[in-house]
PDB file of C-alpha atoms in Angstrom:
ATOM      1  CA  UNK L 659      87.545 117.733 113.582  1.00  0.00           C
ATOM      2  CA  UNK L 660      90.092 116.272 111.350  1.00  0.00           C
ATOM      3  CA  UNK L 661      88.871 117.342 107.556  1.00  0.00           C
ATOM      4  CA  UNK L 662      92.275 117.943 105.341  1.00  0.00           C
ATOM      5  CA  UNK L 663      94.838 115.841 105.339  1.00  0.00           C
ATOM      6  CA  UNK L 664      98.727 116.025 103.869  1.00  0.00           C
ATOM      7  CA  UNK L 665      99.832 112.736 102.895  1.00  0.00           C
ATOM      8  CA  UNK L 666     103.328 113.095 102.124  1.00  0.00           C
ATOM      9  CA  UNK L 667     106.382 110.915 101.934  1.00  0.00           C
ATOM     10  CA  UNK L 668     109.819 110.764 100.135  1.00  0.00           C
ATOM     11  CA  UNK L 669     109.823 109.151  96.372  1.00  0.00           C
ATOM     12  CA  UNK L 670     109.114 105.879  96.411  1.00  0.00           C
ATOM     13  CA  UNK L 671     108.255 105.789 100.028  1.00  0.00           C
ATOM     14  CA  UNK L 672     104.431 104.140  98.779  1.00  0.00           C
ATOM     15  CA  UNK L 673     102.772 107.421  99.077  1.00  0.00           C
ATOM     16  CA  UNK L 674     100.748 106.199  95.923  1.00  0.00           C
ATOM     17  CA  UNK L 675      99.652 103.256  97.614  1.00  0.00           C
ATOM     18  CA  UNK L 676      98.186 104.351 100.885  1.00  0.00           C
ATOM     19  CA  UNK L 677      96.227 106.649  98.953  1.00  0.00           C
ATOM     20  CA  UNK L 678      94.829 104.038  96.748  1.00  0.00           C
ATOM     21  CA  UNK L 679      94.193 102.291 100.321  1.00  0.00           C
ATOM     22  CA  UNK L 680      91.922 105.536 101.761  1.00  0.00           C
ATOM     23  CA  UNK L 681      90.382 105.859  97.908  1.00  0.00           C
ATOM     24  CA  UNK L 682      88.930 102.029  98.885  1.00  0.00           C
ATOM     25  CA  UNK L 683      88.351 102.609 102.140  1.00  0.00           C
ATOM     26  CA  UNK L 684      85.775 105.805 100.798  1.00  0.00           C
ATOM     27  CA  UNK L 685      87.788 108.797 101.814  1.00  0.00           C
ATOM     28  CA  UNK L 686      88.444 111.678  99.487  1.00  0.00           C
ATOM     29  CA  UNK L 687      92.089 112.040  97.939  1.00  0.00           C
ATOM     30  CA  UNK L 688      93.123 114.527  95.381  1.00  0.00           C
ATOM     31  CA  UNK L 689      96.481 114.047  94.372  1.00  0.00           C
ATOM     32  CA  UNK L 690      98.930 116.713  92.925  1.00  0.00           C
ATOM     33  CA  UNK L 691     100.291 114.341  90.159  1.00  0.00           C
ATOM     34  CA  UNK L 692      96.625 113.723  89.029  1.00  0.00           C
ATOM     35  CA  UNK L 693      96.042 118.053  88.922  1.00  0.00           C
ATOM     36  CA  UNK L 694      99.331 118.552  87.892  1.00  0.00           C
ATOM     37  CA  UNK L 695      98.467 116.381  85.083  1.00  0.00           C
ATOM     38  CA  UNK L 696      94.625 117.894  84.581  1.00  0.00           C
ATOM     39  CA  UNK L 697      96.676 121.394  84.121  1.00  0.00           C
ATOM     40  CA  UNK L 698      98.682 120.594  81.222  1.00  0.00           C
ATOM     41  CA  UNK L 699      96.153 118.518  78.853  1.00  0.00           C
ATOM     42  CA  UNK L 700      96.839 119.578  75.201  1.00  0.00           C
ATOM     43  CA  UNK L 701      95.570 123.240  74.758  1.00  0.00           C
ATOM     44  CA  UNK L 702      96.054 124.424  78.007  1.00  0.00           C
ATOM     45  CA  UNK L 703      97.545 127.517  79.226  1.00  0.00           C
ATOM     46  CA  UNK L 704      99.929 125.590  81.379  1.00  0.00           C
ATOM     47  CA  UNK L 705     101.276 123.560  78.366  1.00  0.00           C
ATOM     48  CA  UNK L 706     101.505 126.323  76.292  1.00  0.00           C
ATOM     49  CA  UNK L 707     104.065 128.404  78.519  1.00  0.00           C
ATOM     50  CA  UNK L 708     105.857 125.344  79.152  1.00  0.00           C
ATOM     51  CA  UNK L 709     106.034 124.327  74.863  1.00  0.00           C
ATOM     52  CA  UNK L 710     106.968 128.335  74.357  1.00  0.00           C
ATOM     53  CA  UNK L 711     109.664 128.062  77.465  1.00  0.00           C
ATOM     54  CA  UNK L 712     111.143 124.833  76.453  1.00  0.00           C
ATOM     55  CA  UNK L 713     110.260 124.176  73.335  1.00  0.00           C
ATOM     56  CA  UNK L 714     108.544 121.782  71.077  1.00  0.00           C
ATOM     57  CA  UNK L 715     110.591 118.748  71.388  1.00  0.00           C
ATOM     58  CA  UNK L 716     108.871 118.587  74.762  1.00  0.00           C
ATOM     59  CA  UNK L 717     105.126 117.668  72.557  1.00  0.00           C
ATOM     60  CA  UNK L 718     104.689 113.613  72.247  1.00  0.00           C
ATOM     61  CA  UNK L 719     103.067 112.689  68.731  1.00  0.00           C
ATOM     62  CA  UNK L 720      99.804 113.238  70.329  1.00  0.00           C
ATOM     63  CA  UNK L 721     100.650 116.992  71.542  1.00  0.00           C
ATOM     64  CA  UNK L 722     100.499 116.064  74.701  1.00  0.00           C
ATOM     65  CA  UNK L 723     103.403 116.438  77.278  1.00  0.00           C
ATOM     66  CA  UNK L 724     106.229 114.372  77.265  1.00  0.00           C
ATOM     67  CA  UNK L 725     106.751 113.904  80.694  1.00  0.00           C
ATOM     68  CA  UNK L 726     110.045 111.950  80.677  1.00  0.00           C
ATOM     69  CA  UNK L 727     111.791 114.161  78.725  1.00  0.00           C
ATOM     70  CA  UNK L 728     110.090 117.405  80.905  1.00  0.00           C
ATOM     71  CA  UNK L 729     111.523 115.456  84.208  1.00  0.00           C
ATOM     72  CA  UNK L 730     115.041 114.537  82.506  1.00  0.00           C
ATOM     73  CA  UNK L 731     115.001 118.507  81.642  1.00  0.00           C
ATOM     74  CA  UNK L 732     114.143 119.924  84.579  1.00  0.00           C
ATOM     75  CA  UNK L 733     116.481 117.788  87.015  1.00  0.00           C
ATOM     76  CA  UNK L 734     119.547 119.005  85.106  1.00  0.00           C
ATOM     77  CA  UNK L 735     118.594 122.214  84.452  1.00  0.00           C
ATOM     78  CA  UNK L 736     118.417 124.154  88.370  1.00  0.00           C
ATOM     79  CA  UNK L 737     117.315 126.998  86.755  1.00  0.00           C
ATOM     80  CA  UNK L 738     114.475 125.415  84.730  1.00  0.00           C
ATOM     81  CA  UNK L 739     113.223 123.217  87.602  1.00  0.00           C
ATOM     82  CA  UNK L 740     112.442 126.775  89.559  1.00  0.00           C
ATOM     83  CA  UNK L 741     110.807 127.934  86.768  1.00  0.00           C
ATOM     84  CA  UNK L 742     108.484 124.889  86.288  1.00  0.00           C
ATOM     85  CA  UNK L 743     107.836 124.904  89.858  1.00  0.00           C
ATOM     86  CA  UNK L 744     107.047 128.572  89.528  1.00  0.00           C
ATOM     87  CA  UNK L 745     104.117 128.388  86.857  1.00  0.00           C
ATOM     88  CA  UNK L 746     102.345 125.328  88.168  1.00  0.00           C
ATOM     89  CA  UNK L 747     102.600 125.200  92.172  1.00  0.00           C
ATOM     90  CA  UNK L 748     100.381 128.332  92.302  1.00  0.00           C
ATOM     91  CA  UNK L 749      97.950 126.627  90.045  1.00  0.00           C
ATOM     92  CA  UNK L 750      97.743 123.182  91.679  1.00  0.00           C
ATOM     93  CA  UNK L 751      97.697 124.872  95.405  1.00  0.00           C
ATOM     94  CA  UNK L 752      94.439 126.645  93.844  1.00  0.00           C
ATOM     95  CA  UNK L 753      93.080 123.325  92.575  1.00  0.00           C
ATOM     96  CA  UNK L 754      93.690 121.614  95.745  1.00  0.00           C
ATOM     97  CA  UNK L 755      91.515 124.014  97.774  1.00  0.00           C
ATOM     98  CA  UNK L 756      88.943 124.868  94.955  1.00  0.00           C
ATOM     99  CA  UNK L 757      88.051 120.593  94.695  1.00  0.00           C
ATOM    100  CA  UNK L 758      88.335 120.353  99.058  1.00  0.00           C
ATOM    101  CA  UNK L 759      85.487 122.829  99.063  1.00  0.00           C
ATOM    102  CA  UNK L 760      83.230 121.589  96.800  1.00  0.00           C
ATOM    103  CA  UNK L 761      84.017 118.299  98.377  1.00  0.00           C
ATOM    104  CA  UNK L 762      82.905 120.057 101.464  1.00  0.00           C
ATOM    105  CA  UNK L 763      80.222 121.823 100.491  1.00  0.00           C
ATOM    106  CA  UNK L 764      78.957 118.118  99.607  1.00  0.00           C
ATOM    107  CA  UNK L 765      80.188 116.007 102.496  1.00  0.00           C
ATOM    108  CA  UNK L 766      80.599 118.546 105.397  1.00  0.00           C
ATOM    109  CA  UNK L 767      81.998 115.926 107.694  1.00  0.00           C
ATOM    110  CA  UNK L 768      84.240 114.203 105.592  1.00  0.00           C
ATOM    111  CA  UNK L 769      88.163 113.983 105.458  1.00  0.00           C
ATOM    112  CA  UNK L 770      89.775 114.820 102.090  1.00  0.00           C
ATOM    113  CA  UNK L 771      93.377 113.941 101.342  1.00  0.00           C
ATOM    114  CA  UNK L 772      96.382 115.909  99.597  1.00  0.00           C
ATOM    115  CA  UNK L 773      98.747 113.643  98.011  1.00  0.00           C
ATOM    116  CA  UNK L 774     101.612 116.214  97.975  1.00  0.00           C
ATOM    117  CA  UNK L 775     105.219 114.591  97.254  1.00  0.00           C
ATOM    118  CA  UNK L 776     106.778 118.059  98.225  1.00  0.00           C
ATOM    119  CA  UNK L 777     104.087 118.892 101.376  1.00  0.00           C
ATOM    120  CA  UNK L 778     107.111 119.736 103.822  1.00  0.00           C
ATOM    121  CA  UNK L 779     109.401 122.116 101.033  1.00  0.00           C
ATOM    122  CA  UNK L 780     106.434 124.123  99.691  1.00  0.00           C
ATOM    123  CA  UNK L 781     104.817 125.319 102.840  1.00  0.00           C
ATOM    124  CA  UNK L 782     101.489 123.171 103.059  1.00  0.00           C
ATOM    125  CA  UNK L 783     101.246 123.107 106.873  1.00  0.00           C
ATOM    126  CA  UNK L 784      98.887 125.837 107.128  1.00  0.00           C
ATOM    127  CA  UNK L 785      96.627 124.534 104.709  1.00  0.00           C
ATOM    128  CA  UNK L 786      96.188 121.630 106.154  1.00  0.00           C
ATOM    129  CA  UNK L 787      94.670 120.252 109.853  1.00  0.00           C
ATOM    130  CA  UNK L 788      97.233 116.991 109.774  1.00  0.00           C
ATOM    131  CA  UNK L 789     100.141 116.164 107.935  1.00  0.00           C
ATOM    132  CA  UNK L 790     100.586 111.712 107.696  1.00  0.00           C
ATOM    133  CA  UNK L 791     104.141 110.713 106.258  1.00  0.00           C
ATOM    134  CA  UNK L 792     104.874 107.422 104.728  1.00  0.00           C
ATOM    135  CA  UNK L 793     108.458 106.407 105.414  1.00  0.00           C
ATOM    136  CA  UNK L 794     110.978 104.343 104.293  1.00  0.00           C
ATOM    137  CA  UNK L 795     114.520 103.967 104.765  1.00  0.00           C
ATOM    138  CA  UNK L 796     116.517 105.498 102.062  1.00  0.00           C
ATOM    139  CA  UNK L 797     118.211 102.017 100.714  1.00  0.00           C
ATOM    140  CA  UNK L 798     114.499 100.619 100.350  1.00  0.00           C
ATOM    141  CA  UNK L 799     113.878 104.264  98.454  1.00  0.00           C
ATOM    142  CA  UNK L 800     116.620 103.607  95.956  1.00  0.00           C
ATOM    143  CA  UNK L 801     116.270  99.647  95.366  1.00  0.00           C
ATOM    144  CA  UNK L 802     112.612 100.505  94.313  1.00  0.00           C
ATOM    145  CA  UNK L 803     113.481 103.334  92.074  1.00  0.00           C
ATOM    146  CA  UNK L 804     116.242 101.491  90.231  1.00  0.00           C
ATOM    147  CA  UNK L 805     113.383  98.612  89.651  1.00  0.00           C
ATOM    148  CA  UNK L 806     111.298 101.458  87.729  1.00  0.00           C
ATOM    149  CA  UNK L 807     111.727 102.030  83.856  1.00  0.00           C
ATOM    150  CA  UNK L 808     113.589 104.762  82.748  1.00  0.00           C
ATOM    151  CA  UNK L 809     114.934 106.190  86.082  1.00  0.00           C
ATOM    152  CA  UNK L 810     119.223 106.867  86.005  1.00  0.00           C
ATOM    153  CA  UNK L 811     121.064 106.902  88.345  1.00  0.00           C
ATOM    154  CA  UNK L 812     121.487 110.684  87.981  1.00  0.00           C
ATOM    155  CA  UNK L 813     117.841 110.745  87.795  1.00  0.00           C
ATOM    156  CA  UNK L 814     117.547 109.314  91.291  1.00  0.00           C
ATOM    157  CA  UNK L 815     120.160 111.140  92.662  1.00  0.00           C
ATOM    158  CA  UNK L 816     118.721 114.268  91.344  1.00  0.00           C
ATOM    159  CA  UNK L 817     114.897 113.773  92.420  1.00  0.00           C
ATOM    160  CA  UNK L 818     116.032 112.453  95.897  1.00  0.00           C
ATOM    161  CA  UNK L 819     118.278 115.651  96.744  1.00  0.00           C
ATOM    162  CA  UNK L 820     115.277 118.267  95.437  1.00  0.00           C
ATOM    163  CA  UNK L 821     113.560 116.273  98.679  1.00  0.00           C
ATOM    164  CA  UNK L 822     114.032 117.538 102.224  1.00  0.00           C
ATOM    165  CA  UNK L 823     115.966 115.719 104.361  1.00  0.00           C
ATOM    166  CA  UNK L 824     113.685 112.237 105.894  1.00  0.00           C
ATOM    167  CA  UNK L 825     114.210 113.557 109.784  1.00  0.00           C
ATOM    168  CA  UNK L 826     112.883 116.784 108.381  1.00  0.00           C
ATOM    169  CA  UNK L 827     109.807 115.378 107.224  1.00  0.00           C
ATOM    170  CA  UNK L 828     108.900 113.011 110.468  1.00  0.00           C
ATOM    171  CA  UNK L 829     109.139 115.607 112.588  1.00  0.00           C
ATOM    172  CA  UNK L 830     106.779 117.960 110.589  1.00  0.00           C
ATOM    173  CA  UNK L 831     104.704 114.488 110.783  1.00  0.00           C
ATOM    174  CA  UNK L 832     100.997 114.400 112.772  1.00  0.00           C
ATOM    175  CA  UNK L 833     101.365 110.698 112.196  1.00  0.00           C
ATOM    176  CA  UNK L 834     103.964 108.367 110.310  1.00  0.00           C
ATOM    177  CA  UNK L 835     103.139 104.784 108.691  1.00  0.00           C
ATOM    178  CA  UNK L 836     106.244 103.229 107.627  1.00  0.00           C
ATOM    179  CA  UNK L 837     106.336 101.642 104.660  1.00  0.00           C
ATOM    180  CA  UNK L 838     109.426  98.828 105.363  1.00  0.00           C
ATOM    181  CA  UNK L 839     107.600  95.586 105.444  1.00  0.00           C
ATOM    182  CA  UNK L 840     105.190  93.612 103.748  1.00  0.00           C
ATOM    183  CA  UNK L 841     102.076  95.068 102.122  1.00  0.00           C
ATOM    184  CA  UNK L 842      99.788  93.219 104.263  1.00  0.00           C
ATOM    185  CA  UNK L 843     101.805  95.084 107.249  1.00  0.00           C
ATOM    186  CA  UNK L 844     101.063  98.336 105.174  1.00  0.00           C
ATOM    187  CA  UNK L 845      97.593  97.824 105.180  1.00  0.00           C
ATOM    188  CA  UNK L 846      96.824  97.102 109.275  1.00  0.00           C
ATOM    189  CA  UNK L 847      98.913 100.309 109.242  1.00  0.00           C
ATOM    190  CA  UNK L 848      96.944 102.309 106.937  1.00  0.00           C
ATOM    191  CA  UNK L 849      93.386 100.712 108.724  1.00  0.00           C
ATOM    192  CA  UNK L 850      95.325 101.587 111.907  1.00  0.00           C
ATOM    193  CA  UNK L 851      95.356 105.229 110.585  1.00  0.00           C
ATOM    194  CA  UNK L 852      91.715 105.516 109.871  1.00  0.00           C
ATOM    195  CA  UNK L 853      90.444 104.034 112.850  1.00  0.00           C
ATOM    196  CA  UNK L 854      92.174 106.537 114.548  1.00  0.00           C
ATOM    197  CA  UNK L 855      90.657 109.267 111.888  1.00  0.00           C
ATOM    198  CA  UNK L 856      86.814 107.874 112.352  1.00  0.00           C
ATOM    199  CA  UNK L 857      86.676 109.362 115.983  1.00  0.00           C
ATOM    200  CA  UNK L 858      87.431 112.589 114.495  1.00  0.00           C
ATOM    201  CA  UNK L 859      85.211 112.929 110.962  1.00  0.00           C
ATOM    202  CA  UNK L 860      82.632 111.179 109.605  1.00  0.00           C
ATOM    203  CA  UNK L 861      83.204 109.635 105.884  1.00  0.00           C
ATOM    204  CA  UNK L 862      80.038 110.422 104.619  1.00  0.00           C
TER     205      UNK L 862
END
């Protein structure tokens, strides 16, 4: 039985929208930007290491975490990228396993999803019973990254090297949707997907 899922994909690949597809369709998805997110809400311990690493220039006026300025850091800074990575991927593997049981505990038959843009490079395979990749070619990639606010080109070229390579990531693929068409192709493709996932798990 099919009960966690990796859904992973390169940036920009629509990883955000197939999981807003399951969330409609009733299954479970947890998404590491959302915990990532949850762990650094003004007065947390996460936040607080990163203010006292960095510094306070990384505080919006609200005291919460400027996250432009935290990615703009990080992705010229090698050095502070691993150390990022190093206080909060612990703490969001945790989360992701802590909510998947209580989802569990609640719906024993049901499928949860991990949103994980970095699945493949951090070793989530053995967490997980299935990994699904959302692909794109990597002109598509860049055209829809350049058509997002506040992303340089340095930016892009930055995030999209920190990514494994995309033949890397199909072949660690249980399944792959691409993502080079119309939406309405995406979403046969997605209903295609959880067609196949009903004879496994129940969604209750």
């Amino acid at each position: 039985m099919t009960r966690r899922i990796g859904l992973t994909g390169g940036i920009a690949c629509g990883k955000s929208t197939v999981a807003e597809m399951f969330h409609a369709a009733g299954v479970h998805v947890l998404d590491a930007d959302g915990i990532a997110r949850d762990l650094v809400v003004p007065g947390s311990p996460a936040l607080q290491a990163i203010i006292a690493h960095f510094g306070p220039a990384l505080l919006g006026a609200g005291g919460d975490l400027d996250r432009a300025a935290l990615r703009a850091r990080i992705f010229s800074d090698p050095e502070a990228k691993l150390w990022l990575e190093a206080l909060l991927h612990p703490r969001i593997r945790e989360t992701f396993i802590a909510r998947s049981e209580e989802i569990e505990r609640q719906h024993p038959r049901a499928p949860v999803v991990w949103v994980v843009p970095l699945l493949v490079e951090n070793g989530y395979r053995a967490l997980l019973d299935q990994i699904l990749v959302v692909d794109c070619p990597r002109t598509v990639q860049i055209e829809r990254l350049r058509a997002r606010p506040g992303w340089t080109a340095e930016q892009i070229t930055a995030v999209m090297a920190a990514q494994c390579d995309r033949a890397e990531r199909i072949a660690a693929a249980d399944w792959v949707i691409p993502n080079d068409g119309t939406l309405a192709r995406l979403e046969a493709r997605v209903a295609a997907y959880l067609r196949s996932l009903q004879g496994t798990s129940g969604f209750a």
